[in-house]
Every structure is written in structure tokens, then in C-alpha cells.
């Protein structure tokens, strides 16, 4: 057979093996091409409507290791050489020589203040931006053992890559001016501390302006309570920054306590009180706050709060805080409507300053955004003063000091409401207030204790603790090296309970808690220095001793108070919903849970508030207080009057319903940790090993050595 016969030809080969190729999933393709989907996360909608993530390839994960507090080490990109064929065999499996990493420019930065970057321990002093982290290991050191790879669904916080520094540690946003342990000079620290409190003026002083007149208090009573609130807020803030969570968080009268306090004020047994009803109701509230605060302190210092943390997640915190702001819709604009030309101007000014002028900086400070509330109040108050002096609200033969029930003239009855709410000279608080007044415990008398009021307040203190959990986590991500440990969080909740006991003894009218607006203030001012908040607290204590300051604040017209509260409650609602950024906000599971929680938090209390009230019923309370008189006509009508009061009051509170619905659904509906957005707290052992974390949260004055054996109140 000839050699040209095709059957006799030798078979070609051997061929080199074909390289294994796999289809590139969407996630990797999106990362390499810069594709940005419209939904939160790169996902496709499954059959159930839930946004599900596709499987990721086994490649170096560039997500930060939240358990370790640092980013996973990423290998330097290496060019892939073409496979070398030797004797017909592929030799491409030989490792290529590693390329040296490109040199990075050392950007020197002058620091005019004493930064905590020189005091973290274990890191040499350096002026580089990463000097406050741990020093990078040298070539002679052994690399740390690889950490356990995280399972699918364990990464819970979507951290921006800008928060991972060049040394591999997950740090704070680089645009913060001062972080937790930064120590500016005496003048800057005083300025920033006063700025912090001034930007939160509405949260500190508006609650007494609402509850004291509702109790029947006079103008001088309002001034005295305002001074007491300033004093207790400064004192409890100092205690919290030294012996609590040690985060730069201002303590004060939280809006969480406002609704239950109004419900107590409008209780049937307090209607028709003669004489000094203010002191009588205040003593009842003091007793309820003291018992509830003791419950909160036990919840924190016993470690029970650390156990509850596994059930409290962003999907629970978000609708609970949002319901606090939404619950006061009946008080806001209905009261503003009594003098529209003043109230509308006040609301528009705050909106313009906080939104349209928020990017305008003066000497490096966003004045309009930081001081939106004080500036809006000052301008609208000045305008109302000019209108009052111009005689716009003067009506012939009418006197504002005459009670409305004694006015005979129909002309005066028609305009008495306008004179009461639009004039700025109706309050005598500034004249009646002394120049010096020292708030002291039991200044209103001995507290009165009733178990039904105490039970209501105990439930509210639990809601306040849930609110504080969200504030601790969000503020720690801004200013601290890592989130606190469960022990530090329990210590903070326990100290909040002790602070509320002080508030009950001094008689502020509410409990003391971490103000939710702290996170917004820190993010806007870029100042998270603990020292600045402490200096500001000392200034606040000194100002509280000047009685005229309390009188000046107490003389704010009621319409302006309601207009400011409209903005403050809207901000509180938005801050609550912003907690969803730690979870998958596009997940159908979370959307349904949050939607049901918010809807039922409005609908169920409305059923209790409207039950048994006929359209023609003549109620003694004003229309904006009618939602809080549910205890006298609620659907619970058992033979036990105390039980009826507790159930009707609690189920008429919007935040209680939102918390119960969200808590039950989030902990029973299946969902991955990533989807639920489970809060990540630092581990006890890891926090003890890292000097930066220890200096962030360790108790001062060597107090920590007495509590090292108690894991649930320390590191």
C-alpha cells in the first residue's frame, strides 16, 4: 500500500490539553466592566421575587473580613504568561515569578493636633495616613495564619471600599476631621463641642416645651424643667463618655419617651385635677421613669442585652425608630395651622438651609446644614417679633391675659387664638426666671410609684435600648477603629439605665437615652472627638445654672416649637429607615417586613385610639392630644382596671407595634445573614488583642481591671 493511503498516515498528536474555561458569572463581569445595576447588589429576580445573588467564582475575595476588622490580603495582579509547550506537553502549570508590588508614594501630611495615631501601640510613629493602624509586617516576619473563609451569607455589612485603608484594616471614612481619640487644642475642642450641642438644640429642649404645658405648668415651670434637662443631659453625657460605651454620643430626653409621657398626662385619673396639677403629674412620671430605668440598668449590666443582640437587627431597628417619628403626625402641622404665616416660614427656612444650601461652606464649615434648626428659629422668631411690634396682632379691646372662657366679645373670641399663637410677647418666662438656679434632686417632691405606669415605661425603656443599639453601631463605624463588643454595648445600655434614674430623680419629665440625631450630627460636622463632646457637656452644665437661659428657651412661641418638631420628627423617621443600608434593601423579604411593620404601627394604634369615640363626643383634651387618651375608652375592658390601662396604652403606641411586628417577622422568616443585615460586633478576644480597640472602649482611671472577669460589661 502506498504511503499516500490515508489509512496508513500516522495520527497527529499528542495535542496539548485544552485549558479549562468556565463561563464568567455576572458578579465578576460586573466588577471588571464597571457595570452598576439599579438594584442593591448584582442579582437577578428569582421565582419568589427575592433578589438572589449568583454563585461567585473561587477567586481572591476583595470584601473586608468583618470578623477580623481588616480587609483580606489581595495578591498583586500578575500577568499570565503563555503556556510553554515542551515535547508536545504543556508546561504552563509552572508558577510564574511574582512581580514586586509597585512602590506607593508616601504622602506626608502635617497634623496640627495630637492624633491618636501615635498612641495605638504596636505601630511606629509616622506621619503617613495609615500610621494609626497596625504596622505592616516586614519580610522577616511570618505571615499570619489564614483565617477561616466566611461561609455564604455571613458578610453582613456592605462596607465601602474607601473605608479600607492601605494597610488592610477596615478604618473610618477618611473625610472625618477628628476621630474618637483625637485631641484638638483647647479652643477648637470647645468650639466643636458647643457646635455639637447647638446643632442638636431641638432634640434637647423641645420636649419640655410640649409636656410641661400639657401638665398644667406655668411659664416659670417650663423654664425650670428646661434648665434641669440641660443639667442632666450634660451630667449623663459625661458619665456615658467615661463609663458607658465611650462613644461621642449625647444623652438627653429621647422622643421615644414622649408618647408614653403624653399618655400618662392624659390618663383619666389626672383629668380635672385642681391646684398644682403640674407637680402631681410630674411626681407620677418620676416614679414610673425610676422603676423603668432600674429595669434597663439590670438589662444591661446582667448581660441580658448581649443575648438579645442576636435578635435585634437593622430590619427590626429601622421600622421601630421610624415609627417614633411618624407617631406625632397629629401634633405637628395641626398646631402649626394656628398661625400659618409664622409656622410655614419656619418650616421653609429649615428646609432651605438643610437641603438647598447644605453645600455652602463658610470658613470650611457647612453652616447652613449644621445650624439649620437654630438659624431657622432665629430668623422666624425675629420676623414674628417685628410683626408683633408693628401691631399686626393687636385687636381693639382684646387682652391676651384674659382667659378665653371669660371673654364676652365675639370679636375678641374670634381673634384670641391668633393672638395667643402668633404674638411673641405672651410668655413671661424670661422675666420670671432668676439669674441663677441650681437644679437639685427631688425638686418637685417625692416620686409616686404606680405599677401600671411603671410597666408601660419598662416596655418603652426596651424600645429606647433598641434605638441605642442602632446608634452605637452607626456611630462606631464613623469614629472608632471597630464596632464595640457585646460587653461594651451592654455596659452602655446599663449606664443609660442609671442615667435615666438620675433623670427621674431630678425630674426632667422623661428618661435619658442616646439621641438618635447623634449619628447625623457626627456625619455632617465630621467631628467624632470624644473630648469635644465632654467639653461641650461641661459647658452645658454651666449654662444650665443660668436661669435666664432656661427662661429664654421657654419663651419660644408654641407654633415655632411645632414647626421645628415637624422637621425633627421627619429627620427621626429618615434616620430610622437609613438603618436598612446595612441589609439588602432590595430583598422582597425585607421590603415586606418593613412595610407591614410601618403600616400596622399606624393602623393598629388608630383602632385603639378611635375605639368607643362617637363623632359628636365632646372631649376635654385638645384634638392633637386625643390619640393619647385611649386608656379611658380602649377595647380592653376586663374587670382589672390596671390591666386595661396597660394593654390599651401599650397597643396604642406606634413604636411598640412596629417593634413587635418587625421582631417577630425578622426572627421567624428565613433569610441569610447578608440579607437580614445582622449587626457585626467585635469579638471579646480580638478586641483585647488590638491596642486601638482597647483604647477606644476601655474604661479610664484603671477601672477596667476590676471588671476584667465580667465579660458582659467590658472588652
Short mmCIF file of C-alpha atoms in Angstrom, two decimals, residues 68-383:
data_model
loop_
_atom_site.label_atom_id
_atom_site.label_comp_id
_atom_site.label_asym_id
_atom_site.label_seq_id
_atom_site.Cartn_x
_atom_site.Cartn_y
_atom_site.Cartn_z
CA UNK A 68 -11.09 40.36 61.86
CA UNK A 69 -11.70 44.05 61.26
CA UNK A 70 -9.42 44.16 58.23
CA UNK A 71 -9.53 43.59 54.53
CA UNK A 72 -8.50 40.20 53.22
CA UNK A 73 -5.00 40.37 51.69
CA UNK A 74 -5.16 40.74 47.95
CA UNK A 75 -2.33 39.45 45.76
CA UNK A 76 -0.78 41.85 43.36
CA UNK A 77 -2.04 41.45 39.80
CA UNK A 78 0.36 39.28 37.82
CA UNK A 79 0.50 38.87 34.05
CA UNK A 80 -0.37 35.36 32.91
CA UNK A 81 2.40 34.02 30.61
CA UNK A 82 1.52 31.95 27.60
CA UNK A 83 1.81 28.18 28.19
CA UNK A 84 5.14 26.76 27.06
CA UNK A 85 4.92 23.52 25.09
CA UNK A 86 7.87 21.21 25.63
CA UNK A 87 7.94 17.97 23.70
CA UNK A 88 4.29 18.29 22.96
CA UNK A 89 3.36 18.72 26.72
CA UNK A 90 2.01 21.88 28.22
CA UNK A 91 4.28 23.45 30.77
CA UNK A 92 2.02 26.32 31.74
CA UNK A 93 1.36 24.99 35.22
CA UNK A 94 4.73 26.18 36.47
CA UNK A 95 4.37 29.15 38.77
CA UNK A 96 5.48 32.41 37.34
CA UNK A 97 7.83 34.62 39.30
CA UNK A 98 5.96 37.06 41.48
CA UNK A 99 6.30 40.65 40.43
CA UNK A 100 7.30 43.11 43.11
CA UNK A 101 4.46 45.39 44.19
CA UNK A 102 4.56 48.85 42.70
CA UNK A 103 6.01 51.42 45.05
CA UNK A 104 3.45 53.66 46.68
CA UNK A 105 4.06 57.30 47.23
CA UNK A 106 4.40 58.22 50.87
CA UNK A 107 2.15 61.21 51.23
CA UNK A 108 3.33 63.24 54.17
CA UNK A 109 0.62 65.09 55.97
CA UNK A 110 1.05 67.77 58.63
CA UNK A 111 -1.15 67.23 61.66
CA UNK A 112 -1.62 70.35 63.82
CA UNK A 113 -3.40 68.40 66.55
CA UNK A 114 -2.40 65.46 68.69
CA UNK A 115 -3.88 62.50 66.85
CA UNK A 116 -4.47 59.11 68.34
CA UNK A 117 -2.39 57.60 65.56
CA UNK A 118 0.72 57.92 67.72
CA UNK A 119 -0.83 56.09 70.66
CA UNK A 120 -2.35 52.92 69.30
CA UNK A 121 0.60 50.81 70.37
CA UNK A 122 2.46 48.35 68.27
CA UNK A 123 2.86 50.80 65.39
CA UNK A 124 5.83 53.12 64.97
CA UNK A 125 5.16 56.80 64.91
CA UNK A 126 4.68 58.02 61.42
CA UNK A 127 3.06 60.88 59.66
CA UNK A 128 1.62 58.75 56.94
CA UNK A 129 -2.15 58.40 56.71
CA UNK A 130 -2.02 54.81 57.85
CA UNK A 131 0.05 55.36 60.94
CA UNK A 132 -2.88 54.97 63.29
CA UNK A 133 -3.34 51.38 62.16
CA UNK A 134 -1.09 48.40 62.77
CA UNK A 135 2.29 48.40 61.07
CA UNK A 136 2.62 46.20 58.05
CA UNK A 137 4.60 43.01 58.71
CA UNK A 138 8.16 43.04 57.49
CA UNK A 139 9.63 40.49 55.16
CA UNK A 140 11.31 38.65 58.06
CA UNK A 141 8.09 38.15 59.98
CA UNK A 142 5.96 35.11 59.49
CA UNK A 143 2.68 35.86 57.74
CA UNK A 144 -0.41 35.42 59.93
CA UNK A 145 -2.29 32.16 59.52
CA UNK A 146 -5.11 32.34 57.03
CA UNK A 147 -8.46 33.00 58.58
CA UNK A 148 -11.40 30.71 58.19
CA UNK A 149 -13.13 31.63 54.95
CA UNK A 150 -16.53 33.07 55.51
CA UNK A 151 -19.48 30.99 54.52
CA UNK A 152 -22.03 32.19 52.05
CA UNK A 153 -24.25 34.79 53.62
CA UNK A 154 -22.02 35.70 56.57
CA UNK A 155 -20.84 39.06 55.28
CA UNK A 156 -23.46 41.39 56.57
CA UNK A 157 -22.27 44.97 56.36
CA UNK A 158 -21.77 46.37 52.90
CA UNK A 159 -18.66 48.43 53.59
CA UNK A 160 -17.49 50.95 51.08
CA UNK A 161 -14.04 50.22 49.75
CA UNK A 162 -12.99 53.71 50.73
CA UNK A 163 -13.19 52.66 54.38
CA UNK A 164 -10.47 50.01 53.95
CA UNK A 165 -7.10 51.64 54.40
CA UNK A 166 -3.85 50.85 52.64
CA UNK A 167 -2.63 48.67 55.49
CA UNK A 168 -5.56 46.34 55.13
CA UNK A 169 -7.54 47.45 58.19
CA UNK A 170 -11.14 48.47 57.98
CA UNK A 171 -11.00 52.06 59.15
CA UNK A 172 -13.21 55.07 59.40
CA UNK A 173 -14.13 57.29 56.46
CA UNK A 174 -11.10 59.33 55.51
CA UNK A 175 -13.07 62.60 55.43
CA UNK A 176 -13.58 62.71 59.21
CA UNK A 177 -11.84 65.76 60.68
CA UNK A 178 -11.47 64.32 64.17
CA UNK A 179 -11.96 60.73 65.22
CA UNK A 180 -12.76 59.17 68.57
CA UNK A 181 -9.50 59.76 70.48
CA UNK A 182 -8.30 62.84 68.62
CA UNK A 183 -7.48 65.74 70.93
CA UNK A 184 -7.73 69.15 69.28
CA UNK A 185 -6.50 72.23 71.05
CA UNK A 186 -8.47 73.84 73.85
CA UNK A 187 -10.12 76.45 71.63
CA UNK A 188 -11.08 74.05 68.80
CA UNK A 189 -12.36 71.42 71.22
CA UNK A 190 -14.56 73.99 72.94
CA UNK A 191 -15.89 75.27 69.63
CA UNK A 192 -16.62 71.81 68.25
CA UNK A 193 -18.23 70.70 71.49
CA UNK A 194 -20.56 73.70 71.59
CA UNK A 195 -21.28 73.19 67.89
CA UNK A 196 -22.28 69.58 68.56
CA UNK A 197 -24.84 70.59 71.17
CA UNK A 198 -26.10 73.62 69.27
CA UNK A 199 -26.81 71.51 66.19
CA UNK A 200 -28.93 69.22 68.38
CA UNK A 201 -30.74 72.03 70.18
CA UNK A 202 -34.16 70.87 69.02
CA UNK A 203 -33.74 67.38 70.42
CA UNK A 204 -32.64 68.73 73.82
CA UNK A 205 -35.14 71.45 74.64
CA UNK A 206 -38.32 70.86 72.61
CA UNK A 207 -39.74 68.01 74.70
CA UNK A 208 -40.16 70.14 77.88
CA UNK A 209 -41.92 72.79 75.78
CA UNK A 210 -44.52 70.15 74.88
CA UNK A 211 -45.08 68.17 78.07
CA UNK A 212 -44.95 70.90 80.76
CA UNK A 213 -47.85 72.98 79.36
CA UNK A 214 -49.79 69.72 78.91
CA UNK A 215 -49.30 69.03 82.65
CA UNK A 216 -50.70 72.44 83.50
CA UNK A 217 -47.34 74.02 84.25
CA UNK A 218 -46.75 77.76 84.10
CA UNK A 219 -44.09 79.61 82.15
CA UNK A 220 -41.65 79.54 85.06
CA UNK A 221 -42.19 75.77 85.37
CA UNK A 222 -41.22 75.34 81.72
CA UNK A 223 -38.05 77.37 82.29
CA UNK A 224 -37.15 75.30 85.36
CA UNK A 225 -37.63 71.99 83.52
CA UNK A 226 -35.55 73.23 80.56
CA UNK A 227 -32.68 74.14 82.90
CA UNK A 228 -32.98 70.73 84.57
CA UNK A 229 -32.86 68.97 81.20
CA UNK A 230 -29.69 70.84 80.21
CA UNK A 231 -28.04 69.98 83.54
CA UNK A 232 -28.96 66.28 83.47
CA UNK A 233 -28.02 65.98 79.79
CA UNK A 234 -24.53 67.33 80.44
CA UNK A 235 -24.07 65.14 83.52
CA UNK A 236 -25.25 61.91 81.88
CA UNK A 237 -23.22 62.60 78.73
CA UNK A 238 -20.06 62.85 80.84
CA UNK A 239 -20.93 59.58 82.58
CA UNK A 240 -21.56 57.86 79.24
CA UNK A 241 -18.32 59.01 77.61
CA UNK A 242 -16.30 57.89 80.65
CA UNK A 243 -18.08 54.77 81.91
CA UNK A 244 -20.61 53.82 79.21
CA UNK A 245 -19.96 52.93 75.60
CA UNK A 246 -17.31 55.71 75.47
CA UNK A 247 -18.62 56.81 72.07
CA UNK A 248 -19.20 60.56 71.44
CA UNK A 249 -22.96 60.30 71.92
CA UNK A 250 -25.05 62.96 73.65
CA UNK A 251 -27.56 61.73 76.22
CA UNK A 252 -30.84 63.55 76.63
CA UNK A 253 -34.64 63.34 76.63
CA UNK A 254 -35.41 61.00 73.79
CA UNK A 255 -38.53 61.27 71.63
CA UNK A 256 -39.09 57.59 72.42
CA UNK A 257 -40.41 58.65 75.85
CA UNK A 258 -42.63 61.46 74.57
CA UNK A 259 -45.68 59.42 73.50
CA UNK A 260 -45.96 57.35 76.73
CA UNK A 261 -45.48 60.51 78.83
CA UNK A 262 -48.33 62.20 76.95
CA UNK A 263 -50.44 59.08 77.52
CA UNK A 264 -49.74 59.30 81.27
CA UNK A 265 -50.53 63.02 81.33
CA UNK A 266 -53.90 62.37 79.69
CA UNK A 267 -54.80 59.45 81.98
CA UNK A 268 -58.38 59.57 83.33
CA UNK A 269 -57.26 59.93 86.95
CA UNK A 270 -55.34 63.10 86.13
CA UNK A 271 -58.20 64.83 84.34
CA UNK A 272 -59.87 67.55 86.33
CA UNK A 273 -57.11 67.93 88.91
CA UNK A 274 -57.36 71.12 90.90
CA UNK A 275 -54.47 73.07 92.32
CA UNK A 276 -50.91 72.44 91.16
CA UNK A 277 -51.51 69.59 88.72
CA UNK A 278 -48.02 70.01 87.26
CA UNK A 279 -46.19 68.79 90.35
CA UNK A 280 -48.68 65.98 90.95
CA UNK A 281 -48.30 64.56 87.41
CA UNK A 282 -44.54 65.14 87.42
CA UNK A 283 -44.13 63.02 90.56
CA UNK A 284 -46.13 60.21 88.94
CA UNK A 285 -43.89 60.32 85.87
CA UNK A 286 -40.76 60.40 88.03
CA UNK A 287 -41.78 57.21 89.80
CA UNK A 288 -42.51 55.39 86.54
CA UNK A 289 -39.21 56.53 84.99
CA UNK A 290 -37.17 55.42 88.02
CA UNK A 291 -38.62 51.88 88.01
CA UNK A 292 -38.23 51.53 84.23
CA UNK A 293 -34.66 52.83 84.44
CA UNK A 294 -33.77 50.25 87.06
CA UNK A 295 -35.13 47.57 84.70
CA UNK A 296 -32.97 48.94 81.88
CA UNK A 297 -29.88 49.00 84.11
CA UNK A 298 -30.44 45.35 85.07
CA UNK A 299 -30.97 44.50 81.40
CA UNK A 300 -27.57 45.97 80.55
CA UNK A 301 -25.34 45.04 83.48
CA UNK A 302 -26.71 41.49 83.77
CA UNK A 303 -25.65 40.69 80.20
CA UNK A 304 -29.21 40.04 79.00
CA UNK A 305 -28.83 42.79 76.42
CA UNK A 306 -25.90 40.90 74.92
CA UNK A 307 -28.17 37.88 74.48
CA UNK A 308 -30.88 39.99 72.85
CA UNK A 309 -28.41 41.36 70.30
CA UNK A 310 -28.74 38.26 68.13
CA UNK A 311 -32.43 39.08 67.66
CA UNK A 312 -32.05 42.84 67.11
CA UNK A 313 -31.04 43.59 63.54
CA UNK A 314 -31.41 46.54 61.14
CA UNK A 315 -34.73 45.19 59.86
CA UNK A 316 -36.03 45.46 63.45
CA UNK A 317 -34.37 48.76 64.38
CA UNK A 318 -35.36 50.59 61.21
CA UNK A 319 -39.19 50.50 61.41
CA UNK A 320 -39.12 50.88 65.20
CA UNK A 321 -37.28 54.21 65.08
CA UNK A 322 -39.23 55.36 62.02
CA UNK A 323 -42.50 54.71 63.87
CA UNK A 324 -41.34 57.04 66.67
CA UNK A 325 -41.19 59.95 64.24
CA UNK A 326 -44.37 59.05 62.37
CA UNK A 327 -46.43 58.74 65.54
CA UNK A 328 -46.63 62.51 66.12
CA UNK A 329 -48.30 63.47 62.87
CA UNK A 330 -51.42 64.56 64.78
CA UNK A 331 -49.41 67.10 66.80
CA UNK A 332 -47.18 68.66 64.13
CA UNK A 333 -48.99 70.61 61.43
CA UNK A 334 -52.39 70.91 63.18
CA UNK A 335 -50.65 73.14 65.73
CA UNK A 336 -48.69 74.97 63.02
CA UNK A 337 -52.01 75.84 61.38
CA UNK A 338 -52.90 78.15 64.27
CA UNK A 339 -50.50 80.73 62.81
CA UNK A 340 -49.61 79.75 59.27
CA UNK A 341 -47.56 82.83 58.35
CA UNK A 342 -45.09 82.06 61.15
CA UNK A 343 -45.15 78.26 61.09
CA UNK A 344 -44.85 77.89 57.33
CA UNK A 345 -41.93 80.33 57.22
CA UNK A 346 -40.18 78.36 59.97
CA UNK A 347 -40.56 75.05 58.12
CA UNK A 348 -39.48 76.51 54.78
CA UNK A 349 -36.38 78.11 56.29
CA UNK A 350 -35.21 74.85 57.85
CA UNK A 351 -35.84 73.01 54.57
CA UNK A 352 -33.93 75.62 52.53
CA UNK A 353 -30.97 75.62 54.93
CA UNK A 354 -30.73 71.84 55.29
CA UNK A 355 -31.29 70.94 51.62
CA UNK A 356 -30.77 73.76 49.14
CA UNK A 357 -27.91 75.50 50.97
CA UNK A 358 -26.34 72.43 52.54
CA UNK A 359 -23.19 72.50 50.34
CA UNK A 360 -22.29 76.12 51.05
CA UNK A 361 -19.22 76.32 53.28
CA UNK A 362 -18.10 79.33 55.30
CA UNK A 363 -14.54 79.07 56.64
CA UNK A 364 -14.63 75.36 55.92
CA UNK A 365 -17.89 74.75 57.81
CA UNK A 366 -21.25 73.92 56.28
CA UNK A 367 -23.00 76.46 58.44
CA UNK A 368 -26.46 76.14 56.93
CA UNK A 369 -26.54 72.36 57.16
CA UNK A 370 -25.11 72.16 60.69
CA UNK A 371 -27.15 75.01 62.17
CA UNK A 372 -30.33 74.63 60.12
CA UNK A 373 -32.57 74.45 63.20
CA UNK A 374 -31.05 77.35 65.23
CA UNK A 375 -30.80 79.60 62.16
CA UNK A 376 -34.37 78.90 61.08
CA UNK A 377 -35.61 79.52 64.61
CA UNK A 378 -33.70 82.79 64.96
CA UNK A 379 -34.91 84.24 61.64
CA UNK A 380 -38.55 83.26 62.09
CA UNK A 381 -38.52 84.46 65.70
CA UNK A 382 -37.11 87.82 64.61
CA UNK A 383 -39.78 88.10 61.90
#
